[in-house]
Amino acid sequence: MRVELIEKIEGEAKLEYKFKENKIDFVKIVFPHYRGIEEILRNRPVWDALAINPRVCGICGHAHLFATVRAIENLYQNAGIDVNITEKAKLIREITLFCEHIQNHLKWIYLVIVPIMKSIAKINIDQNSFLEIQKAIVNINRVLAIFSGQWPHSSYMVPGGVVCDPTNLDIMQARNFLKNALYIVEKRVFENMAFEEITVSELEKSRTDSGKIFRFLKENSLLSIGKANDRYLIFGEHSFTKRVKIIKTVSYPVKIKYVKEKSQKSGFAKNVTYKNNYYETGPLARMMLLKPNLIKQLHRVYKDGISTRIFARVLEILFLLKKVEAHLNSIELSQKSYNHIKTEIKEGFGESAVEAARGSLIHKIWIEKNRIKKYEIITPTQWNLSNGTLQNPATAQKAMIGLKNSKLAELVFRTFDVCSVCTTH
Amino acid sequence: MNREHLRGLFSAKSARVNTNKGEEYYNSLYERCKARLEELKKLKPVNNVNIMEVLEDEGINRRDFLKWASAMTATLMLPASFTPLVAEAAEVMNRVPVIWIELQDCAGNSEALLRSDGPKVDEIILDIISLEFHETLMAAAGHQAEEQLEDAMHHFKGKYLLFVEGAIPLANGGVYGTIGASGETFEEHLHRVAKDAAAVVAVGTCATFGGVPAAAPNPTGAVGVMDIVKGKPIVNIPACPANPANMVGVILHYVLTGQIPELDSLLRPKFAFGYRIHDNCERRAHFDAGEFVEEWGDEGAKNNFCLYKVGCKGPMTFNNCSIIRYNEAVNWPIGAGHGCIGCSEPDFWDKYAYERPMADANIKAPTGGVEKTVDEFGLGLLTAAAVGIGIHAAFSAVAGKKEECEIEEGDR
């Protein structure tokens, strides 16, 4: 057995490889950290979760806040209490969530994927690219901060809406920051900003970093490695997603009640299945739902190999930038930001799902005597990086089996945009 | 309580930072800094990067750079005459190696640092300072990264600044946080890397006071760096996340003077934690005028009234975020209509992180001073409330130790 340590995933993971005839036969994924957030939440007043949960993750703290807010709102709804969120609050919540996705994806390309590619073979993307992209990230975070106060870790979403009350000037500033980011992304990542129209041949010819990444994969015969189970899940309901599972290319409705979490012997992360099957969640799942040209074409040839997975994430940057722009243009400032909710309930249950950058994030809350009795968090990396068996490998395991060396396996592993701190909450 | 008494409390010596230490002091400090920079210039840079070249490449001119240096000088509470020295210090930052390790946390401080502010401080961080080791930022990973850490520790023995992000879990022999193939615990790891550091900087509330992992019932036995590392200069930069400006400020101060900045009794740099958020809050005038947001989204919220009654802990929290703000100074929580949760104070997760009005939180100041509700007693008692806050704040500044806040039985 060969053990590799993986850093740069907001924490650490251990990959334990078993080789057979010079190929990876099986991989066990172990996360050696634990903080006990679910234990910490127990017995606290319900709204305290709003301050604790964003701190599950430094990268998708917004998604955790959003999931907490929705879980508490669902708790009230289940108790028959009216929860009325204005369109304005919904748009603002999505703007900040999508901005969090965008900055995460950009960072993932330049801080995670490009360096690992460089360690495999030559790729002509230098530090200057990252420094320029850094400016785009800074601008995106400015858009976020206008509404949320700060990033990471804000508490600006509350059950009933959002606490910010933006003015016209704020919206203008946000548009301006977004425009700066769009300009850089267009120059560096994709020339053609028409999300629906980009094709494989256009990608292959592109002088931007996306083109370079594609050509790198092609020249090194890596376009189709990393195929998993071709099964996807989306639980978060947003303006462009719905609750579905997608098997190959066909969508079916799903329910959270069939999601099962199970402890593992090694490490503190829990396995997650849907009706006892392992699914992939994240940008590839979301793009399989939206079906833009590029993803349809890539999936037809390379299935859920790393090229489809990588470009789903890259393409989502474009899609979300446009989405944020459209949302900023649709906000009706005269609407209320917050509608008071009658919050006096003693017992109940609530659940929620939000699409975090890395996939579906599920929160469940049980209350008793007006205190949290139990809180459960299921994170995207748990979905993608569960441990199955040799006969029934989980998503990332399946994607790594059969590869010739651990360097390639690490590249495949990182295409899932692993987050250790979320996984080991 | 009259207004005079109130003013007395808010301007008590203990609640003040001495920003003017006299001409003689600054003259001698100036000379010392100058000598220090001369010494540093003689050293071989750890990496061969010229800050001005990098800035010019990025389209930043000397004037913009000096503007940043001047802002940084003010942040460090130095007289304006120090601006050229601060600029020079930035230029020789690559003589001071920095090792950054991440323990039990959410990586939020690294994330904040990655997007640090100031003109091109991102470049300063990524290119100019010699970040010899940072798991999230550097190219190396796995075993290679471990070797790199060993090399950096050996090569810069006794000279590097060690930045620590994250708490240290001690329960069950440290099993909740291990690192590397050997399964070294975070505690062992911290001891090993801190041993030859010139100074240790604990970044974020996890590294300083244990943070959210240490929240009751503290399942992993999380503690802060100062509970583990002894016999070394330690600087605490709490907040969740810590403000990147304060991280850069500490490095700059070290480069400039060869010493860690002046600290309060919780080991926080006074330049950053010398006053309460409340003292410089943009909504402070509304507090004084008795104008409060009663409920999010109401007329008060639209008019940026004080957030105290919807749970703001600004009056009890020492930090400079009301001045520095976050994300390129675009905003901060209070700017977005949410009260401060006191994230830079010890035990904030159990004491202050209440997402509801303080009046309902059963939090009592050491003097028993925070009121039940402002409404119940009217404006007269508002003054009493403020006095309670003043006493509380003064207490924490004087005593500088973990404040004993009573939490009623059954509240946890």
mmCIF file with all atom_site columns, C-alpha atoms in Angstrom, chain A residues 28 120 270 304 314 327:
data_model
loop_
_atom_site.group_PDB
_atom_site.id
_atom_site.type_symbol
_atom_site.label_atom_id
_atom_site.label_alt_id
_atom_site.label_comp_id
_atom_site.label_asym_id
_atom_site.label_entity_id
_atom_site.label_seq_id
_atom_site.pdbx_PDB_ins_code
_atom_site.Cartn_x
_atom_site.Cartn_y
_atom_site.Cartn_z
_atom_site.occupancy
_atom_site.B_iso_or_equiv
_atom_site.pdbx_formal_charge
_atom_site.auth_seq_id
_atom_site.auth_comp_id
_atom_site.auth_asym_id
_atom_site.auth_atom_id
_atom_site.pdbx_PDB_model_num
ATOM 1 C CA . LYS A 1 28  ? -9.117  4.614  0.627   1.00 0.00 ? 28  LYS A CA 1
ATOM 2 C CA . ILE A 1 120 ? 2.738   16.436 -14.371 1.00 0.00 ? 120 ILE A CA 1
ATOM 3 C CA . LYS A 1 270 ? -19.015 10.205 7.306   1.00 0.00 ? 270 LYS A CA 1
ATOM 4 C CA . ASP A 1 304 ? -17.825 12.194 -16.523 1.00 0.00 ? 304 ASP A CA 1
ATOM 5 C CA . VAL A 1 314 ? -14.893 26.662 -15.421 1.00 0.00 ? 314 VAL A CA 1
ATOM 6 C CA . HIS A 1 327 ? -29.933 39.577 -10.458 1.00 0.00 ? 327 HIS A CA 1
#
